[in-house]
Short mmCIF file of C-alpha atoms in Angstrom, two decimals:
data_model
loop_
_atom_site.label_atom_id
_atom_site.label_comp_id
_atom_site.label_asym_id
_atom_site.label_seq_id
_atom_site.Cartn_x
_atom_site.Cartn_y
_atom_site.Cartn_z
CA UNK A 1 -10.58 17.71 8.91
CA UNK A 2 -7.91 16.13 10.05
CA UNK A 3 -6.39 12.61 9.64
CA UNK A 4 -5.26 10.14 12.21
CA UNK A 5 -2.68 7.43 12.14
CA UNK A 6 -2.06 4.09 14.18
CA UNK A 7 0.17 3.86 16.41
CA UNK A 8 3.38 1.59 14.76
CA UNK A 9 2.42 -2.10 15.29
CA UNK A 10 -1.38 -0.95 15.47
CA UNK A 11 -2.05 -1.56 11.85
CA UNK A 12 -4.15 -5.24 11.37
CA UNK A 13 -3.48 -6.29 7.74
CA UNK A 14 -2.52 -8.82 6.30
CA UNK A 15 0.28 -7.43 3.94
CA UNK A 16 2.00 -3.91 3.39
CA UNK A 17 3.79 -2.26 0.71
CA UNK A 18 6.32 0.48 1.40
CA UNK A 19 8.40 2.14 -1.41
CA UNK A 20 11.07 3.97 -0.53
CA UNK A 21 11.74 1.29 2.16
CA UNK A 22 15.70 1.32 1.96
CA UNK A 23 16.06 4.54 3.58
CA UNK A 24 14.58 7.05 5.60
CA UNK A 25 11.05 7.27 6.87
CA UNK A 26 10.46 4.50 4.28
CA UNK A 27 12.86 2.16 5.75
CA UNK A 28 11.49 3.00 9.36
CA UNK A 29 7.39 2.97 8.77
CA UNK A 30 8.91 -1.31 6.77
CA UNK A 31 10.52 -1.83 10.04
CA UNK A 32 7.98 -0.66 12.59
CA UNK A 33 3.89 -1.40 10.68
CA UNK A 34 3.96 -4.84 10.21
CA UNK A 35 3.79 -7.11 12.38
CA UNK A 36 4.97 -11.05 13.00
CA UNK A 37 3.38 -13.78 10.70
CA UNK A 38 1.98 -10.22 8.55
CA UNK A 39 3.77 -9.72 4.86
CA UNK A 40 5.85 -6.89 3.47
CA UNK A 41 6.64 -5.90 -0.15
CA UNK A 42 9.72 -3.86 0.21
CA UNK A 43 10.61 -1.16 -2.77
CA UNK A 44 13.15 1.33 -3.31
CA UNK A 45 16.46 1.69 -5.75
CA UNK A 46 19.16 0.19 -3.40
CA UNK A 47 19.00 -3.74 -3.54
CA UNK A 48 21.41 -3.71 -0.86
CA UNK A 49 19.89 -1.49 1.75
CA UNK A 50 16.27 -3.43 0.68
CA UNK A 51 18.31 -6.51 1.91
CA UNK A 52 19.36 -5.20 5.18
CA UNK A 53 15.68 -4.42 5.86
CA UNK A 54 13.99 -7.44 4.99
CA UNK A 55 16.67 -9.60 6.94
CA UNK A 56 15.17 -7.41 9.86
CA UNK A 57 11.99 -8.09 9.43
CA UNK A 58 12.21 -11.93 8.69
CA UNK A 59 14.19 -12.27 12.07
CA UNK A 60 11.16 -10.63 13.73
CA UNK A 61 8.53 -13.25 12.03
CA UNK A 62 7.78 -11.06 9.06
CA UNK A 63 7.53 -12.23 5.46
CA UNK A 64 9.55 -10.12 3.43
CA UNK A 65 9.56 -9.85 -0.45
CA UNK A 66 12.22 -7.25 -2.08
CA UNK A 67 11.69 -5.30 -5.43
CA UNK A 68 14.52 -3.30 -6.54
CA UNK A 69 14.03 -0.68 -8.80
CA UNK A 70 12.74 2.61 -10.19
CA UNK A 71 9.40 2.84 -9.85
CA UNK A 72 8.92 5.18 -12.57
CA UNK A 73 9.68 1.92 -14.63
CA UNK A 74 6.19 0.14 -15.45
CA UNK A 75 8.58 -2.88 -14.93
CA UNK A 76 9.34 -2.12 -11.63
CA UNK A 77 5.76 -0.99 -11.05
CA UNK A 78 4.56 -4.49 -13.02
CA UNK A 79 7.63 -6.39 -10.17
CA UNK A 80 5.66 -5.23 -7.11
CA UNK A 81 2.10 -6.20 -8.15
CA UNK A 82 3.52 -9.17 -9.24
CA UNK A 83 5.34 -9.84 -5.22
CA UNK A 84 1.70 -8.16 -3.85
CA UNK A 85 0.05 -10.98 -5.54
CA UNK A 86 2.14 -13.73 -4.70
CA UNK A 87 1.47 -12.97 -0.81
CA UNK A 88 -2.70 -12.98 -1.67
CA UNK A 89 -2.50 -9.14 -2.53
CA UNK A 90 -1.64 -6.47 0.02
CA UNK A 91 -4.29 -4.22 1.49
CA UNK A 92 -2.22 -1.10 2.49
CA UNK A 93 0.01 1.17 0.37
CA UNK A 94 3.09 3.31 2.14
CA UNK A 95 4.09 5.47 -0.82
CA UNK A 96 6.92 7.11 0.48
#
C-alpha cells in the first residue's frame, strides 16, 4: 500500500500547519503547500528564521501566523491551537 502526495501548490485547504518550518524540509513544504489568500501556522524554535519565512509567504498573498517554541512545551503546543483557531482552524498538519 502505498501513499501518494500532491504535487506542491496542489493541496486545496484552507489553512496549514508546519512545525519545523524554520529550516529544512519544514521550511520548504511552509514555502511551497499553501497557496495565495490560504493560511499558514508556522512552528519551529528559531523566531528569527520563522520570520524570514512568513515574510515570504505574506509577499506571495499568504496569511502567515508564527509560533516560536518547543513543542514539547504544552505551552507551545497550547500557542499553535490557539493561532489554528484564530484563522477558523486548520485542516492539514505537516509535522516535520
Amino acid at each position: 500500500m502505498g501513499c501518494t502526495v500532491p504535487a506542491a501548490g496542489n493541496v486545496a485547504m484552507s489553512c496549514l500547519v508546519v512545525t519545523g518550518a524554520s529550516s529544512g524540509i519544514g521550511r520548504e513544504l511552509a514555502l511551497e503547500l499553501p497557496n495565495s489568500g490560504e493560511s499558514v501556522v508556522l512552528a519551529a524554535r528559531r523566531r528569527d528564521a520563522l520570520d524570514d519565512v512568513a515574510t515570504t509567504l505574506k509577499d506571495r498573498g499568504v496569511s502567515a501566523s508564527v509560533v516560536d517554541g518547543d513543542l514539547r512545551s504544552s505551552d507551545t503546543i497550547d500557542r499553535v491551537r490557539t493561532a489554528a483557531e484564530a484563522v477558523g482552524g486548520c485542516g492539514a498538519l505537516v509535522n516535520n
